[in-house]
Coordinates of C-alpha atoms and ligand atoms in Angstrom, one line a residue:
X1 CA -25.9 -93.1 66.6
X2 CA -28.6 -91.5 64.4
X3 CA -30.7 -93.8 62.1
X4 CA -29.8 -93.9 58.4
X5 CA -32.3 -92.1 56.1
X6 CA -33.6 -93.9 53.0
X7 CA -35.4 -91.6 50.3
X8 CA -37.6 -93.4 47.9
X9 CA -38.3 -91.2 44.8
X10 CA -41.3 -92.5 43.3
X11 CA -44.0 -94.1 45.6
X12 CA -45.8 -96.2 43.2
X13 CA -45.9 -100.1 43.4
X14 CA -42.1 -100.6 43.7
X15 CA -41.6 -97.3 45.9
X16 CA -44.3 -98.7 48.3
X17 CA -42.9 -102.2 48.5
X18 CA -39.5 -100.6 49.1
X19 CA -40.8 -98.7 52.1
X20 CA -42.3 -101.6 53.5
X21 CA -39.3 -103.9 53.2
X22 CA -37.1 -101.3 54.5
X23 CA -39.2 -100.8 57.5
X24 CA -39.6 -104.5 58.4
X25 CA -35.8 -104.7 58.2
X26 CA -35.3 -101.4 60.2
X27 CA -32.7 -100.2 57.5
X28 CA -33.3 -96.7 58.7
X29 CA -36.0 -94.0 58.5
X30 CA -38.0 -93.7 55.2
X31 CA -38.9 -90.7 53.2
X32 CA -41.3 -91.6 50.4
X33 CA -41.4 -88.9 47.4
X34 CA -43.5 -88.4 44.6
X35 CA -45.2 -85.8 42.5
X36 CA -48.7 -87.4 43.1
X37 CA -49.2 -85.4 46.1
X38 CA -51.0 -87.5 48.9
X39 CA -49.7 -91.0 47.6
X40 CA -46.4 -90.8 49.3
X41 CA -48.0 -89.4 52.5
X42 CA -50.9 -92.0 52.5
X43 CA -48.5 -95.0 52.0
X44 CA -46.0 -93.7 54.6
X45 CA -48.9 -93.4 57.3
X46 CA -50.3 -96.7 56.2
X47 CA -47.0 -98.5 56.6
X48 CA -46.2 -96.6 59.8
X49 CA -49.5 -98.0 61.3
X50 CA -48.3 -101.5 60.8
X51 CA -45.0 -100.8 62.8
X52 CA -46.7 -101.4 66.2
X53 CA -48.0 -104.9 64.7
X54 CA -44.6 -105.8 63.3
X55 CA -42.4 -104.4 65.9
X56 CA -40.4 -102.0 63.8
X57 CA -39.4 -98.5 64.8
X58 CA -38.9 -96.3 61.9
X59 CA -40.1 -92.9 61.1
X60 CA -42.0 -92.8 57.8
X61 CA -43.0 -89.6 55.9
X62 CA -44.3 -88.7 52.6
X63 CA -43.6 -85.6 50.6
X64 CA -43.7 -84.1 47.2
X65 CA -40.9 -81.4 47.8
X66 CA -37.4 -82.6 47.3
X67 CA -36.3 -80.8 50.3
X68 CA -37.7 -83.8 52.3
X69 CA -34.8 -86.0 51.0
X70 CA -32.3 -83.7 52.6
X71 CA -29.2 -85.6 53.8
X72 CA -30.4 -88.9 52.6
X73 CA -27.8 -91.9 52.8
X74 CA -29.5 -93.9 50.1
X75 CA -31.9 -92.8 47.4
X76 CA -33.8 -95.5 45.4
X77 CA -35.4 -94.1 42.2
X78 CA -38.5 -95.7 40.6
X79 CA -40.1 -92.2 39.5
X80 CA -41.4 -92.6 36.0
X81 CA -43.9 -94.7 34.1
X82 CA -43.8 -98.6 33.9
X83 CA -44.6 -100.8 30.9
X84 CA -48.2 -101.9 29.7
X85 CA -48.7 -105.0 27.7
X86 CA -47.1 -104.8 24.2
X87 CA -44.6 -102.2 25.3
X88 CA -40.9 -102.6 25.5
X89 CA -38.7 -101.0 28.2
X90 CA -37.4 -98.9 25.4
X91 CA -40.6 -97.2 24.7
X92 CA -40.5 -95.6 28.1
X93 CA -37.2 -93.7 27.2
X94 CA -38.7 -90.4 26.2
X95 CA -40.8 -89.9 29.2
X96 CA -38.6 -91.5 31.7
X97 CA -35.5 -89.4 30.5
X98 CA -37.1 -86.0 31.5
X99 CA -38.2 -87.6 35.0
X100 CA -34.4 -88.4 35.5
X101 CA -33.4 -84.8 34.8
X102 CA -35.9 -83.6 37.6
X103 CA -34.8 -86.4 39.9
X104 CA -31.0 -85.8 39.2
X105 CA -31.5 -82.3 40.1
X106 CA -33.2 -82.8 43.4
X107 CA -30.7 -85.5 44.4
X108 CA -27.7 -83.1 43.4
X109 CA -29.2 -80.2 45.5
X110 CA -30.4 -82.4 48.7
X111 CA -28.5 -85.8 48.9
X112 CA -25.2 -85.3 47.1
X113 CA -23.5 -87.9 49.4
X114 CA -26.1 -90.7 48.9
X115 CA -25.7 -94.1 47.4
X116 CA -28.3 -93.9 44.5
X117 CA -30.0 -97.0 43.1
X118 CA -31.9 -96.5 39.9
X119 CA -34.7 -98.9 39.0
X120 CA -36.6 -96.9 36.4
X121 CA -36.6 -98.3 32.8
X122 CA -34.9 -98.5 30.5
X123 CA -32.6 -99.2 33.2
X124 CA -29.1 -99.0 31.6
X125 CA -29.8 -95.7 29.9
X126 CA -31.6 -94.3 32.7
X127 CA -29.0 -94.8 35.4
X128 CA -26.4 -93.6 32.9
X129 CA -28.5 -90.4 32.5
X130 CA -29.2 -90.2 36.0
X131 CA -25.6 -90.2 37.1
X132 CA -24.7 -87.4 34.5
X133 CA -27.8 -85.2 35.6
X134 CA -26.9 -85.5 39.2
X135 CA -23.2 -85.3 38.9
X136 CA -22.6 -87.7 41.8
X137 CA -19.6 -89.9 41.6
X138 CA -20.0 -92.7 39.4
X139 CA -19.4 -95.6 42.0
X140 CA -22.2 -94.0 44.1
X141 CA -24.8 -94.5 41.4
X142 CA -26.0 -97.8 40.3
X143 CA -28.7 -99.6 38.6
X144 CA -30.7 -102.6 39.8
X145 CA -31.5 -105.4 37.5
X146 CA -28.8 -108.1 37.7
X147 CA -30.1 -109.0 41.2
X148 CA -33.6 -109.3 39.8
X149 CA -32.8 -111.1 36.7
X150 CA -30.6 -113.6 38.5
X151 CA -33.3 -114.0 41.1
X152 CA -35.6 -114.9 38.4
X153 CA -33.1 -117.4 36.9
X154 CA -32.5 -118.9 40.2
X155 CA -36.2 -119.2 41.0
X156 CA -36.9 -121.3 37.7
X157 CA -33.9 -123.4 38.2
X158 CA -34.7 -124.3 41.7
X159 CA -38.1 -125.2 40.6
X160 CA -36.8 -127.2 37.7
X161 CA -34.2 -129.2 39.8
X162 CA -36.6 -129.5 42.9
X163 CA -33.8 -127.9 45.2
X164 CA -33.7 -124.8 47.6
X165 CA -33.4 -121.5 46.1
X166 CA -30.7 -120.9 48.7
X167 CA -28.4 -123.2 46.9
X168 CA -28.8 -121.9 43.5
X169 CA -26.5 -119.1 42.4
X170 CA -27.1 -117.5 39.1
X171 CA -25.1 -115.2 36.9
X172 CA -26.6 -112.6 34.4
X173 CA -24.6 -110.2 32.5
X174 CA -25.4 -107.4 30.1
X175 CA -28.2 -105.0 29.7
X176 CA -31.6 -105.1 31.3
X177 CA -33.5 -106.2 28.3
X178 CA -34.0 -108.7 25.6
X179 CA -30.3 -109.1 25.1
X180 CA -29.4 -109.8 28.8
X181 CA -26.8 -112.8 29.0
X182 CA -27.6 -115.4 31.7
X183 CA -24.4 -117.3 31.9
X184 CA -24.8 -121.2 32.5
X185 CA -21.2 -121.6 33.1
X186 CA -21.1 -119.6 36.0
X187 CA -24.5 -120.4 37.5
X188 CA -24.5 -123.2 40.0
X189 CA -26.3 -125.7 42.2
X190 CA -24.2 -125.6 45.6
X191 CA -21.1 -124.8 43.3
X192 CA -21.9 -127.4 40.5
X193 CA -22.1 -125.5 37.2
X194 CA -25.1 -125.9 35.2
X195 CA -23.1 -127.0 32.2
X196 CA -21.8 -130.1 34.6
X197 CA -25.5 -130.7 35.8
X198 CA -26.6 -131.1 32.0
X199 CA -23.8 -133.6 31.7
X200 CA -25.1 -135.4 34.9
X201 CA -28.4 -135.5 33.3
X202 CA -30.3 -133.2 35.5
X203 CA -31.9 -131.6 32.5
X204 CA -31.2 -131.4 28.8
X205 CA -29.3 -128.5 26.9
X206 CA -32.7 -127.8 25.2
X207 CA -34.5 -127.5 28.5
X208 CA -31.9 -125.1 30.0
X209 CA -32.2 -122.9 26.9
X210 CA -35.9 -122.8 27.6
X211 CA -35.3 -121.6 31.2
X212 CA -32.6 -119.1 29.9
X213 CA -35.2 -117.7 27.5
X214 CA -37.9 -117.4 30.1
X215 CA -35.4 -115.5 32.4
X216 CA -35.0 -113.0 29.5
X217 CA -38.6 -112.6 29.1
X218 CA -39.3 -112.7 32.9
X219 CA -40.4 -109.1 33.0
X220 CA -42.7 -109.5 30.1
X221 CA -44.3 -112.6 31.5
X222 CA -45.4 -110.7 34.5
X223 CA -46.6 -107.4 32.4
X224 CA -48.7 -109.8 30.5
X225 CA -50.4 -111.3 33.3
X226 CA -50.8 -108.0 35.5
X227 CA -51.9 -106.0 32.4
X228 CA -51.8 -102.7 34.3
X229 CA -48.2 -102.5 35.2
X230 CA -45.0 -104.3 35.8
X231 CA -43.4 -106.4 38.4
X232 CA -42.8 -104.9 41.9
X233 CA -42.2 -107.4 44.7
X234 CA -39.2 -108.8 43.3
X235 CA -37.7 -105.7 42.0
X236 CA -38.2 -104.0 45.4
X237 CA -36.6 -107.1 47.2
X238 CA -33.5 -106.8 44.9
X239 CA -33.0 -103.0 45.3
X240 CA -33.2 -103.5 49.3
X241 CA -30.7 -106.1 49.0
X242 CA -28.3 -103.7 47.4
X243 CA -29.1 -100.8 49.8
X244 CA -28.5 -103.1 52.7
X245 CA -24.8 -104.2 51.4
X246 CA -24.1 -100.3 51.2
X247 CA -25.7 -99.4 54.6
X248 CA -24.1 -102.2 56.5
X249 CA -20.8 -102.4 54.3
X250 CA -21.3 -105.9 53.7
X251 CA -19.1 -106.1 50.4
X252 CA -21.9 -108.2 48.7
X253 CA -20.9 -109.5 45.2
X254 CA -23.9 -108.7 43.3
X255 CA -24.8 -108.1 39.5
X256 CA -25.5 -104.6 38.9
X257 CA -25.6 -101.9 36.1
X258 CA -22.3 -100.2 36.9
X259 CA -20.3 -97.5 35.3
X260 CA -17.6 -99.0 33.2
X261 CA -14.4 -97.2 32.4
X262 CA -12.7 -99.8 30.0
X263 CA -13.7 -103.0 31.7
X264 CA -14.9 -105.4 29.3
X265 CA -13.8 -103.1 26.6
X266 CA -16.6 -100.7 27.4
X267 CA -16.3 -97.0 28.2
X268 CA -18.6 -94.5 29.7
X269 CA -21.6 -96.6 30.0
X270 CA -23.8 -98.5 32.6
X271 CA -24.0 -102.3 31.9
X272 CA -24.9 -105.3 34.0
X273 CA -21.7 -106.7 35.6
X274 CA -20.7 -108.5 38.8
X275 CA -19.6 -105.8 41.5
X276 CA -18.7 -105.6 45.2
X277 CA -21.1 -103.4 47.1
X278 CA -20.0 -101.9 50.5
X279 CA -19.8 -98.5 52.2
X280 CA -17.7 -97.0 49.4
X281 CA -20.7 -97.8 47.0
X282 CA -19.4 -100.0 43.9
X283 CA -16.1 -100.8 45.4
X284 CA -15.1 -103.1 42.6
X285 CA -16.4 -104.1 39.1
X286 CA -15.3 -107.9 38.6
X287 CA -14.1 -108.9 35.4
X288 CA -14.6 -112.3 34.5
X289 CA -13.3 -114.3 31.6
X290 CA -15.7 -114.7 28.7
X291 CA -15.5 -117.4 26.1
X292 CA -16.1 -116.3 22.5
X293 CA -20.0 -117.0 22.4
X294 CA -20.5 -115.3 25.7
X295 CA -18.5 -112.3 24.7
X296 CA -20.4 -112.0 21.5
X297 CA -23.7 -112.1 23.2
X298 CA -22.4 -109.5 25.9
X299 CA -21.3 -107.1 23.2
X300 CA -24.6 -107.6 21.5
X301 CA -26.3 -106.5 24.7
X302 CA -23.8 -103.5 25.3
X303 CA -24.5 -102.4 21.6
X304 CA -28.3 -102.3 22.4
X305 CA -27.5 -100.2 25.6
X306 CA -25.3 -98.0 23.5
X307 CA -28.2 -97.2 21.1
X308 CA -30.4 -96.3 24.0
X309 CA -27.8 -93.9 25.3
X310 CA -27.6 -92.4 21.8
X311 CA -31.3 -91.9 21.8
X312 CA -31.1 -90.0 25.1
X313 CA -28.4 -87.7 23.7
X314 CA -30.8 -86.9 20.9
X315 CA -33.3 -85.7 23.2
X316 CA -30.9 -84.1 25.9
X317 CA -27.7 -83.1 24.1
X318 CA -26.3 -81.9 27.4
X319 CA -25.7 -85.7 28.2
X320 CA -22.9 -86.0 25.6
Ligands
LIG401 P1 -45.6 -97.0 39.2 O1 -46.5 -97.7 40.2 O2 -46.4 -96.2 38.1 O3 -44.8 -95.9 40.0 C1 -44.3 -94.8 39.4 C2 -44.3 -93.6 40.3 O4 -43.5 -92.5 39.7 C3 -45.7 -93.0 40.4 O5 -46.2 -93.1 41.6 C4 -45.6 -91.7 39.7 O6 -46.5 -90.7 40.2 C5 -44.2 -91.4 40.0 N1 -43.7 -90.3 39.2 C6 -43.8 -90.2 37.9 N2 -43.2 -88.9 37.4 C7 -42.5 -88.5 38.5 C8 -41.6 -87.4 38.7 N3 -41.3 -86.6 37.7 N4 -41.0 -87.2 40.1 C9 -41.4 -88.1 41.1 N5 -42.2 -89.1 40.8 C10 -42.7 -89.3 39.7 O7 -44.3 -97.8 38.6 P2 -43.6 -99.0 39.3 O8 -43.3 -98.6 40.7 O9 -44.2 -100.3 39.0 O10 -42.3 -99.1 38.5 C11 -41.5 -98.0 38.6 C12 -40.3 -97.9 37.3 O11 -39.5 -99.1 37.5 C13 -40.8 -98.1 36.0 O12 -39.9 -97.2 35.0 C14 -40.6 -99.6 35.7 O13 -40.4 -99.8 34.2 C15 -39.4 -100.0 36.4 N6 -39.0 -101.3 36.7 C16 -37.7 -101.6 36.6 C17 -37.3 -102.9 36.9 C18 -36.1 -103.3 36.7 O14 -35.5 -104.4 36.9 C19 -35.0 -102.5 36.3 C20 -38.3 -103.8 37.4 C21 -39.7 -103.4 37.3 C22 -40.1 -102.1 37.1

C-alpha cells in the first residue's frame, strides 16, 4: 500500500512544526509548499536529515508550485500572515482572504479529493471562504481551533487541580475569537463536570471564570510574549490530531470549525462544534443541549463570525 501524502500549504512556523510532527508520527510523505521559495525546500531537507536519527521513513519535499501537492490525501493550510501584538485575528481578514482564493484554486486543481484542514486566521471566516473557493465537499473542509482552545483550557485546568492533563476533558464551542464559549458543564476531570468540582470545593466559581477568560485570551497571551508572531507548537499538534483521525479512520470526537446547515440554528457558516472525524471527513456534527446562558453566548459568537463572513463578501462578492 502506498504511503499517504500530506500537503502543507504554508511553511512558516506552524507549517514547519506540522512537517516535523507528521514525520515523527510517520503519517505519510510530506510536501511543504510556500510562496517564499527556498523556505519549504530548506525545512523539508532539515527535517529529512533528522529521519535517520529519529528513525522515520518519510519523503519530505518542498515546492512553490501547486503541482507538487497533486493527489494529496490531506492538505493543512497555514498560508497567510499571523498576528503581531495589538492586532486582533480579524485584522488579518483582508490579506488572508486573498491568500485563501489562491490556495482554494490550487487545491481544487491538484487535490480535489483531500481532507482539508484550515488554520489561517480569522479561522471561521477563512475556512468558510476556502471551502467556497475550492468547491470541495463541505464535510471535507474543516477548521482547526476547538482542539487547540480546549487544549489550552485542559492545560490550565490540569495545572489548577494538580492532576494529569490526560484526565481532563474540555469543551469549547463557537468561533475562534474573543467570543469563544468554553463550557464548564461539559468539561470534566475523569468524568466529573467542572460545575460539580466547584461544589466539591476544588476551586471557586470566580477562579473558574478566571481560567475560562485566560482560555479565551490564550492566543493573545502567547502573541504578547513572542512579539514576532503567534503560537505554533500547540496549533500544529492540534491539526495533526485531526489529520490522524481522518487518515486512520479513528472516528475521533473533536471540536472543529465545521460547516453547519441548520444545526444549532445556523445555516451556511463554519462555527466550532463537536464533530466526529473519520475517513469520511466530518462524519457527524454533534448537537448538544445548551441552556439559556450557553445558547446566548453561542449565538453571540455566531454573530461575530457572521460579521466576518459579511466582510469577506464585501471584498469578494463571488462568495455570496
Ligand atoms: P508564518 O510563520 O508567518 O507562516 C505563514 C506562511 O505563509 C509564511 O511562510 C508565508 O510565506 C506563507 N504565505 C503567505 N502567503 C502565501 C500564499 N499566498 N501562498 C502560500 N504561502 C503563503 O505564520 P504561522 O505559521 O505562525 O501562522 C499561520 C496562520 O495560522 C496565521 O494566519 C495565524 O494567524 C494562524 N493561526 C491560527 C491558529 C488557530 O488556532 C486557528 C493558531 C495560531 C495561528
